[in-house]
Short mmCIF file of C-alpha atoms in Angstrom, two decimals:
data_model
loop_
_atom_site.label_atom_id
_atom_site.label_comp_id
_atom_site.label_asym_id
_atom_site.label_seq_id
_atom_site.Cartn_x
_atom_site.Cartn_y
_atom_site.Cartn_z
CA MET A 1 22.71 25.19 9.72
CA GLY A 2 20.07 23.54 11.85
CA GLU A 3 20.07 20.20 13.59
CA ARG A 4 20.96 17.31 11.31
CA LEU A 5 17.83 15.30 10.57
CA ILE A 6 18.35 12.15 8.53
CA VAL A 7 15.51 10.32 6.80
CA VAL A 8 16.34 6.74 5.80
CA GLY A 9 14.10 5.76 2.92
CA ASN A 10 12.81 7.84 0.04
CA GLY A 11 9.34 6.50 -0.66
CA MET A 12 5.92 8.07 -0.44
CA ALA A 13 5.87 8.35 3.36
CA ALA A 14 9.33 9.95 3.43
CA VAL A 15 8.40 12.56 0.84
CA ARG A 16 5.25 13.47 2.74
CA PHE A 17 7.25 13.76 5.97
CA VAL A 18 9.84 16.03 4.36
CA ASP A 19 7.06 18.19 2.94
CA GLU A 20 5.35 18.42 6.34
CA ILE A 21 8.48 19.16 8.38
CA THR A 22 9.73 21.87 6.01
CA LYS A 23 6.32 23.58 6.27
CA ARG A 24 6.14 23.33 10.07
CA ALA A 25 9.76 24.14 10.89
CA PRO A 26 11.40 25.86 7.91
CA GLY A 27 15.17 26.12 8.34
CA ARG A 28 15.24 24.30 11.67
CA PHE A 29 16.75 21.09 10.33
CA ASP A 30 19.62 20.25 8.02
CA LEU A 31 17.84 17.51 6.08
CA LEU A 32 19.51 14.48 4.50
CA VAL A 33 17.32 11.89 2.73
CA ILE A 34 18.86 8.50 1.91
CA GLY A 35 17.21 6.25 -0.68
CA ALA A 36 18.23 2.74 -1.72
CA GLU A 37 16.69 3.01 -5.17
CA PRO A 38 18.76 4.81 -7.84
CA ARG A 39 16.25 7.61 -8.40
CA LEU A 40 14.13 10.14 -6.56
CA ALA A 41 10.90 9.07 -4.88
CA TYR A 42 8.01 7.95 -7.04
CA ASN A 43 4.37 6.94 -6.67
CA ARG A 44 4.20 3.15 -6.25
CA VAL A 45 0.42 3.27 -6.62
CA LEU A 46 0.94 3.98 -10.32
CA LEU A 47 3.10 0.93 -11.08
CA SER A 48 0.16 -0.94 -12.63
CA PRO A 49 -0.66 1.72 -15.27
CA LEU A 50 3.09 2.06 -15.85
CA LEU A 51 3.33 -1.68 -16.48
CA ALA A 52 0.37 -1.41 -18.87
CA ASN A 53 2.11 1.43 -20.76
CA GLU A 54 -0.79 3.74 -19.92
CA ILE A 55 1.66 6.29 -18.49
CA GLY A 56 5.39 6.98 -18.71
CA GLU A 57 8.01 7.02 -15.96
CA ASP A 58 7.90 10.81 -15.73
CA ALA A 59 4.29 10.59 -14.55
CA ILE A 60 5.17 8.64 -11.41
CA GLU A 61 7.79 11.02 -10.00
CA LEU A 62 6.51 12.58 -6.77
CA LYS A 63 8.69 15.70 -6.65
CA PRO A 64 11.16 17.07 -9.21
CA ARG A 65 14.77 17.58 -8.19
CA SER A 66 14.20 21.33 -8.12
CA TRP A 67 11.70 20.81 -5.29
CA TRP A 68 14.39 19.19 -3.14
CA THR A 69 17.14 21.66 -3.93
CA SER A 70 14.90 24.70 -3.42
CA ARG A 71 14.35 23.53 0.15
CA GLY A 72 18.03 22.92 0.78
CA ILE A 73 17.52 19.16 1.14
CA THR A 74 20.40 16.81 0.37
CA THR A 75 19.41 13.51 -1.23
CA ILE A 76 21.43 10.36 -1.76
CA GLU A 77 20.08 7.84 -4.28
CA GLY A 78 21.16 4.27 -4.89
CA GLN A 79 22.65 3.67 -1.44
CA ALA A 80 20.96 1.68 1.29
CA ALA A 81 21.64 2.28 4.96
CA ALA A 82 23.73 -0.60 6.33
CA ALA A 83 23.82 0.27 10.04
CA VAL A 84 22.61 2.70 12.67
CA ASP A 85 24.89 3.35 15.65
CA ARG A 86 22.63 4.78 18.33
CA GLN A 87 25.47 5.55 20.75
CA ALA A 88 27.51 7.47 18.19
CA LYS A 89 24.28 8.69 16.50
CA THR A 90 25.48 7.82 13.01
CA VAL A 91 24.08 6.13 9.92
CA THR A 92 26.48 4.09 7.77
CA LEU A 93 25.70 3.36 4.13
CA ASN A 94 26.56 0.30 2.05
CA ASN A 95 29.43 2.20 0.45
CA GLY A 96 30.95 2.94 3.86
CA ALA A 97 29.94 6.60 4.04
CA ARG A 98 28.89 7.65 7.53
CA PHE A 99 26.66 10.53 8.58
CA ALA A 100 25.91 11.91 12.04
CA TYR A 101 22.37 12.79 13.08
CA SER A 102 20.57 14.64 15.83
CA LYS A 103 17.24 13.06 14.91
CA LEU A 104 16.58 10.08 12.68
CA VAL A 105 13.39 9.07 10.85
CA LEU A 106 13.14 5.52 9.53
CA SER A 107 10.84 5.21 6.53
CA LEU A 108 12.03 1.80 5.36
CA GLY A 109 8.84 0.58 3.72
CA SER A 110 8.12 -3.08 3.02
CA GLU A 111 9.69 -5.85 1.01
CA PRO A 112 7.73 -8.25 -1.21
CA ILE A 113 7.20 -11.78 0.00
CA ARG A 114 8.57 -14.58 -2.17
CA LEU A 115 6.65 -17.66 -1.22
CA PRO A 116 8.96 -20.36 0.24
CA LEU A 117 8.24 -22.80 -2.59
CA PRO A 118 10.44 -24.80 -4.95
CA GLY A 119 11.31 -22.85 -8.09
CA MET A 120 10.58 -19.40 -6.70
CA ASN A 121 14.19 -18.36 -7.37
CA PHE A 122 14.08 -19.01 -11.12
CA PHE A 123 15.21 -15.93 -13.06
CA ASN A 124 11.80 -15.49 -14.71
CA VAL A 125 9.88 -15.34 -11.41
CA PHE A 126 9.32 -11.74 -10.34
CA THR A 127 7.84 -9.74 -7.52
CA PHE A 128 5.79 -6.57 -8.16
CA ARG A 129 6.87 -3.90 -5.77
CA ASP A 130 9.13 -1.29 -7.35
CA LEU A 131 10.27 0.23 -10.62
CA ALA A 132 13.04 -2.35 -11.02
CA ASP A 133 10.37 -5.09 -10.95
CA VAL A 134 8.41 -3.32 -13.69
CA CYS A 135 11.53 -3.02 -15.85
CA ALA A 136 12.38 -6.70 -15.36
CA ILE A 137 8.85 -7.88 -16.14
CA ARG A 138 8.66 -5.75 -19.28
CA PHE A 139 11.48 -7.78 -20.83
CA PHE A 140 9.13 -10.80 -20.91
CA MET A 141 5.95 -8.93 -21.83
CA GLN A 142 5.74 -9.70 -25.53
CA LYS A 143 2.19 -9.84 -26.84
CA GLY A 144 0.87 -13.38 -26.52
CA ALA A 145 3.29 -14.34 -23.76
CA ARG A 146 1.76 -16.38 -20.95
CA ALA A 147 1.97 -15.22 -17.34
CA VAL A 148 0.76 -16.51 -14.00
CA VAL A 149 0.22 -13.95 -11.23
CA ILE A 150 0.14 -15.46 -7.73
CA GLY A 151 -1.95 -13.46 -5.26
CA GLY A 152 -5.48 -12.07 -5.42
CA GLY A 153 -4.99 -8.96 -3.31
CA LEU A 154 -4.64 -5.38 -4.50
CA LEU A 155 -1.12 -5.80 -5.88
CA GLY A 156 -1.87 -9.06 -7.66
CA ILE A 157 -4.98 -7.71 -9.37
CA GLU A 158 -3.18 -4.55 -10.43
CA ALA A 159 -0.22 -6.53 -11.80
CA ALA A 160 -2.52 -8.92 -13.69
CA HIS A 161 -4.47 -6.03 -15.20
CA GLY A 162 -1.29 -4.26 -16.29
CA LEU A 163 -0.03 -7.39 -18.02
CA ALA A 164 -3.35 -8.12 -19.72
CA LYS A 165 -3.58 -4.53 -20.96
CA ALA A 166 -0.18 -5.03 -22.61
CA GLY A 167 -1.41 -8.13 -24.47
CA VAL A 168 -0.10 -10.84 -22.14
CA GLU A 169 -2.26 -13.93 -21.54
CA VAL A 170 -2.71 -13.81 -17.76
CA VAL A 171 -3.98 -16.29 -15.20
CA LEU A 172 -4.47 -14.83 -11.70
CA VAL A 173 -4.32 -17.56 -9.04
CA HIS A 174 -5.39 -17.08 -5.44
CA VAL A 175 -5.38 -19.51 -2.54
CA MET A 176 -8.56 -18.07 -0.97
CA ASP A 177 -12.19 -18.42 -2.08
CA ARG A 178 -12.51 -14.79 -3.22
CA LEU A 179 -10.39 -11.90 -4.39
CA MET A 180 -9.31 -9.26 -1.88
CA GLU A 181 -10.78 -11.21 1.05
CA ARG A 182 -9.35 -8.70 3.54
CA GLN A 183 -11.32 -5.84 1.98
CA LEU A 184 -14.39 -7.43 0.38
CA ASP A 185 -17.33 -9.64 1.21
CA HIS A 186 -18.30 -12.48 -1.13
CA ARG A 187 -20.82 -10.43 -3.13
CA ALA A 188 -18.47 -7.55 -3.88
CA ALA A 189 -15.66 -10.00 -4.64
CA GLY A 190 -17.95 -11.70 -7.17
CA PHE A 191 -18.53 -8.39 -8.94
CA LEU A 192 -14.78 -7.76 -8.89
CA ARG A 193 -13.95 -11.16 -10.36
CA ALA A 194 -16.38 -10.58 -13.23
CA ALA A 195 -14.85 -7.16 -13.91
CA VAL A 196 -11.29 -8.51 -13.84
CA GLU A 197 -12.16 -11.38 -16.18
CA ALA A 198 -13.92 -8.96 -18.54
CA ARG A 199 -10.54 -7.24 -18.87
CA GLY A 200 -8.82 -10.38 -20.14
CA VAL A 201 -7.59 -11.97 -16.90
CA ARG A 202 -8.50 -15.57 -16.12
CA VAL A 203 -9.09 -16.01 -12.37
CA LEU A 204 -8.52 -19.26 -10.45
CA LEU A 205 -9.64 -19.32 -6.80
CA ASN A 206 -8.93 -21.94 -4.12
CA ALA A 207 -5.68 -22.51 -6.00
CA ASN A 208 -2.96 -23.52 -3.55
CA THR A 209 0.36 -23.16 -5.37
CA VAL A 210 2.89 -25.75 -4.16
CA ARG A 211 5.76 -25.23 -6.59
CA VAL A 212 7.08 -23.54 -9.69
CA TYR A 213 8.24 -26.21 -12.10
CA GLY A 214 10.78 -26.04 -14.91
CA GLU A 215 14.31 -26.93 -15.99
CA GLY A 216 16.60 -23.98 -15.41
CA CYS A 217 13.72 -21.51 -15.69
CA ALA A 218 10.08 -21.41 -14.69
CA ALA A 219 7.75 -23.20 -17.07
CA GLY A 220 4.61 -22.97 -14.96
CA VAL A 221 3.02 -23.53 -11.57
CA GLU A 222 1.62 -26.63 -9.91
CA PHE A 223 -1.22 -26.70 -7.37
CA ALA A 224 -1.88 -28.94 -4.39
CA ASP A 225 -4.53 -30.86 -6.34
CA GLY A 226 -2.02 -31.71 -9.09
CA ARG A 227 -3.23 -29.22 -11.69
CA ARG A 228 -0.63 -27.30 -13.67
CA ILE A 229 -0.63 -24.05 -15.62
CA GLU A 230 2.10 -23.33 -18.14
CA ALA A 231 3.69 -19.89 -18.19
CA ASP A 232 6.54 -17.98 -19.80
CA PHE A 233 7.02 -16.01 -16.61
CA ILE A 234 5.49 -15.70 -13.16
CA VAL A 235 4.74 -12.74 -10.92
CA CYS A 236 4.51 -13.36 -7.17
CA ALA A 237 2.28 -10.72 -5.55
CA ALA A 238 1.55 -12.60 -2.34
CA GLY A 239 1.96 -9.74 0.10
CA VAL A 240 4.68 -7.70 1.77
CA ARG A 241 6.50 -7.63 5.09
CA PRO A 242 7.83 -4.54 6.90
CA ARG A 243 11.55 -3.85 6.57
CA VAL A 244 12.74 -3.96 10.16
CA GLN A 245 16.20 -5.55 10.10
CA LEU A 246 18.09 -2.25 10.18
CA ALA A 247 16.11 -1.23 13.28
CA LYS A 248 16.51 -4.61 14.98
CA ASP A 249 20.27 -4.58 14.35
CA ALA A 250 20.38 -1.17 16.03
CA GLY A 251 18.60 -2.55 19.09
CA LEU A 252 15.26 -0.84 18.53
CA THR A 253 12.17 -2.65 19.80
CA ALA A 254 10.32 -4.35 16.96
CA ALA A 255 7.67 -7.00 16.48
CA ARG A 256 6.11 -7.28 13.04
CA GLY A 257 7.07 -3.64 12.54
CA ILE A 258 9.19 -1.11 14.44
CA LEU A 259 7.22 -0.27 17.59
CA VAL A 260 6.23 3.41 17.86
CA ASP A 261 4.13 5.51 20.21
CA ASP A 262 1.44 8.06 19.32
CA HIS A 263 4.14 10.50 18.15
CA MET A 264 5.84 7.88 15.95
CA VAL A 265 8.77 7.76 18.37
CA THR A 266 10.54 4.40 18.69
CA SER A 267 12.18 2.93 21.80
CA ASP A 268 14.96 5.48 21.18
CA PRO A 269 13.67 9.05 21.78
CA ASP A 270 15.84 10.40 18.95
CA ILE A 271 14.59 7.92 16.35
CA LEU A 272 11.13 7.90 14.75
CA ALA A 273 9.57 5.44 12.31
CA ILE A 274 6.74 6.02 9.83
CA GLY A 275 4.89 4.20 7.10
CA GLU A 276 4.86 0.51 6.31
CA CYS A 277 7.82 -0.31 8.58
CA ALA A 278 6.11 1.13 11.70
CA GLU A 279 3.87 -0.77 14.11
CA HIS A 280 1.45 1.42 16.06
CA ARG A 281 -0.79 -0.04 18.77
CA GLY A 282 -0.31 -3.51 17.35
CA THR A 283 -1.11 -2.57 13.75
CA VAL A 284 1.09 -2.27 10.68
CA TYR A 285 -0.63 -0.33 7.91
CA GLY A 286 0.23 -1.24 4.33
CA LEU A 287 -1.62 1.65 2.73
CA VAL A 288 -0.67 5.16 1.67
CA GLU A 289 -3.11 7.28 3.69
CA PRO A 290 -2.06 5.95 7.13
CA ALA A 291 1.56 6.56 6.12
CA TYR A 292 0.72 10.17 5.29
CA GLU A 293 -1.07 10.61 8.62
CA GLN A 294 1.95 9.18 10.43
CA ALA A 295 4.27 11.49 8.50
CA ALA A 296 2.24 14.48 9.70
CA ALA A 297 2.33 13.23 13.31
CA ALA A 298 6.11 12.79 13.18
CA ALA A 299 6.51 16.28 11.75
CA ASP A 300 4.30 17.69 14.51
CA TRP A 301 6.46 16.07 17.17
CA LEU A 302 9.80 17.13 15.72
CA SER A 303 8.61 20.69 15.10
CA GLY A 304 7.66 21.07 18.76
CA ASN A 305 3.93 20.38 18.72
CA LYS A 306 3.78 17.94 21.63
CA THR A 307 -0.02 17.85 21.90
CA ALA A 308 -0.77 16.47 18.43
CA ALA A 309 -0.88 12.68 18.31
CA TYR A 310 -1.55 9.82 15.93
CA ARG A 311 -4.42 7.65 17.18
CA GLY A 312 -4.48 5.11 14.36
CA SER A 313 -6.19 5.03 10.98
CA THR A 314 -9.43 3.71 9.58
CA LEU A 315 -8.38 1.35 6.82
CA ALA A 316 -9.65 2.26 3.37
CA ALA A 317 -8.71 0.65 0.06
CA ASN A 318 -9.15 1.76 -3.55
CA LEU A 319 -8.38 -0.49 -6.50
CA LYS A 320 -6.18 1.20 -9.12
CA VAL A 321 -7.48 -0.60 -12.20
CA SER A 322 -8.88 1.50 -15.03
CA GLY A 323 -12.61 1.14 -15.37
CA VAL A 324 -13.06 -0.71 -12.06
CA ASN A 325 -14.46 1.44 -9.26
CA LEU A 326 -13.97 -0.24 -5.91
CA PHE A 327 -13.77 1.13 -2.37
CA SER A 328 -13.69 -0.56 1.02
CA ALA A 329 -13.35 0.99 4.46
CA GLY A 330 -13.74 0.15 8.12
CA ASP A 331 -15.30 -3.02 9.51
CA PHE A 332 -17.13 -4.35 6.45
CA LEU A 333 -18.00 -7.73 8.00
CA PRO A 334 -20.96 -7.44 10.41
CA GLY A 335 -20.80 -8.58 14.00
CA PRO A 336 -23.60 -10.08 16.11
CA SER A 337 -25.00 -6.65 17.03
CA SER A 338 -24.60 -5.06 13.58
CA GLU A 339 -27.18 -4.13 10.98
CA VAL A 340 -26.47 -4.30 7.26
CA VAL A 341 -27.90 -2.04 4.55
CA THR A 342 -27.26 -3.09 0.93
CA PHE A 343 -28.09 -1.67 -2.47
CA GLU A 344 -27.63 -3.58 -5.72
CA ASP A 345 -28.14 -2.84 -9.39
CA ASP A 346 -27.01 -5.88 -11.37
CA GLY A 347 -27.66 -4.20 -14.70
CA GLU A 348 -25.27 -1.36 -13.89
CA GLY A 349 -22.88 -3.55 -11.91
CA ILE A 350 -23.36 -1.55 -8.72
CA TYR A 351 -23.15 -2.98 -5.20
CA LYS A 352 -23.12 -1.02 -1.95
CA LYS A 353 -22.98 -2.43 1.54
CA PHE A 354 -23.02 -0.54 4.84
CA VAL A 355 -22.45 -2.01 8.29
CA ILE A 356 -24.16 -0.07 11.06
CA GLU A 357 -23.81 -0.55 14.79
CA ALA A 358 -25.60 1.48 17.47
CA GLY A 359 -26.65 4.00 14.85
CA ARG A 360 -23.10 4.57 13.62
CA LEU A 361 -21.53 3.64 10.30
CA LYS A 362 -18.76 1.11 10.99
CA GLY A 363 -17.82 -0.02 7.49
CA ALA A 364 -18.66 0.22 3.81
CA VAL A 365 -18.01 -1.62 0.56
CA LEU A 366 -18.75 0.14 -2.73
CA PHE A 367 -18.43 -1.42 -6.16
CA GLY A 368 -19.28 0.21 -9.48
CA ASP A 369 -20.14 3.61 -7.97
CA THR A 370 -17.59 5.09 -5.58
CA SER A 371 -18.48 8.75 -6.13
CA ASP A 372 -19.53 9.17 -2.48
CA ALA A 373 -16.71 7.10 -0.99
CA LEU A 374 -14.99 9.95 0.84
CA TRP A 375 -18.29 11.11 2.30
CA HIS A 376 -18.96 7.62 3.67
CA LEU A 377 -15.40 7.45 5.00
CA GLU A 378 -15.94 10.71 6.90
CA TRP A 379 -18.98 9.23 8.67
CA ILE A 380 -17.06 6.06 9.53
CA ARG A 381 -14.23 8.10 11.03
CA SER A 382 -16.45 10.59 12.85
CA GLY A 383 -18.48 7.95 14.70
CA LYS A 384 -21.52 10.23 14.55
CA ASP A 385 -25.08 8.95 14.48
CA ILE A 386 -26.49 8.34 11.00
CA SER A 387 -29.90 7.04 12.08
CA SER A 388 -31.83 9.99 10.62
CA PHE A 389 -30.71 9.20 7.07
CA ARG A 390 -30.08 5.46 7.33
CA ALA A 391 -32.49 4.68 4.46
CA GLU A 392 -30.77 7.21 2.18
CA LEU A 393 -27.19 6.19 3.06
CA ALA A 394 -26.57 4.45 -0.27
CA PHE A 395 -27.55 7.52 -2.29
CA GLY A 396 -24.98 9.98 -0.96
CA PRO A 397 -25.14 13.40 0.69
CA ASP A 398 -27.53 15.00 -1.80
CA PHE A 399 -30.26 12.60 -0.66
CA ALA A 400 -29.13 11.86 2.87
CA LEU A 401 -28.25 15.24 4.34
CA PRO A 402 -31.69 16.85 3.86
CA GLN A 403 -33.01 14.00 5.99
CA ALA A 404 -30.42 14.79 8.65
CA ALA A 405 -31.38 18.46 8.80
#
């Protein structure tokens, strides 16, 4: 048996890490993966189509049990880690079981934010983060039921779409002046709002929710201006926060997330952190791709590759709503020295925006046509000069690259 390596958390980042470490150092570690949820890891990105009954639960499983057993990996489901003793190098579970480790990887993920408002604890107010949330919401999802979804970010839009697809009357309320304000400019957000409303979701912007009202259960939401919307149930999708309490209780250095270096190592050299719970160079990433990149960096380090390092990720977002093609990456809001190239086709519902600085592509927003999204992302990440095909940038590599030759 090799060194005991314990992974706390069994989400998407953890699975990618296990895959990477078993490829890089087969047989070196005796792997134990501990998951709080009562099932093997699944793809959270697919919760919206699952809620909409577009797919079944089998479709969201990341790896079958045979994958784990064939690699000699022990998994524990349905038990959260309660404590880490760094001196004794042990992890204790909620049921009292204790396991020793040589190396420990924390992949704790995030927890949904319940807004600190009156009525948020009513039994028919839900978050939208995991499979248990989907199961709870489904109980109230009769056709014609009325729902309010609070939050106009990725999760909120995906939840609202899933409910509308299942026949629920949905109102999506957002405190800001546009949907997905962290990823979109006003023009793209306008296209998105029209697309969401065309799919049966009513959108209310500049809607500052101040309380959930009702007697014994939620009956609706009230806004700062006194308006009310009635609802049979409410979904709060107002963001997430990194799970860091286990690390803090163990004495690890943490701010918003668990602080890590370029090898994903925490303030304890035998403990690493990856994914949504990790804070790297002042940034906590709430997206899947950075978590995968961090998982690879952690596997490099633990397998003995001391030269590989994680330098941070270029943020990129895709909306997982059927029929809505949306992509955003990099710095999409121009600065004082930036140039902006845009392309619009109102008839086809296409909008493309590119932010260029010193001849380099810094950010992009694509709506309606995202077929060249990965190509644009490569140019953002490479930092190479795009001046020779600047005019063809919106039309993809088939048009642009001959100009660059």
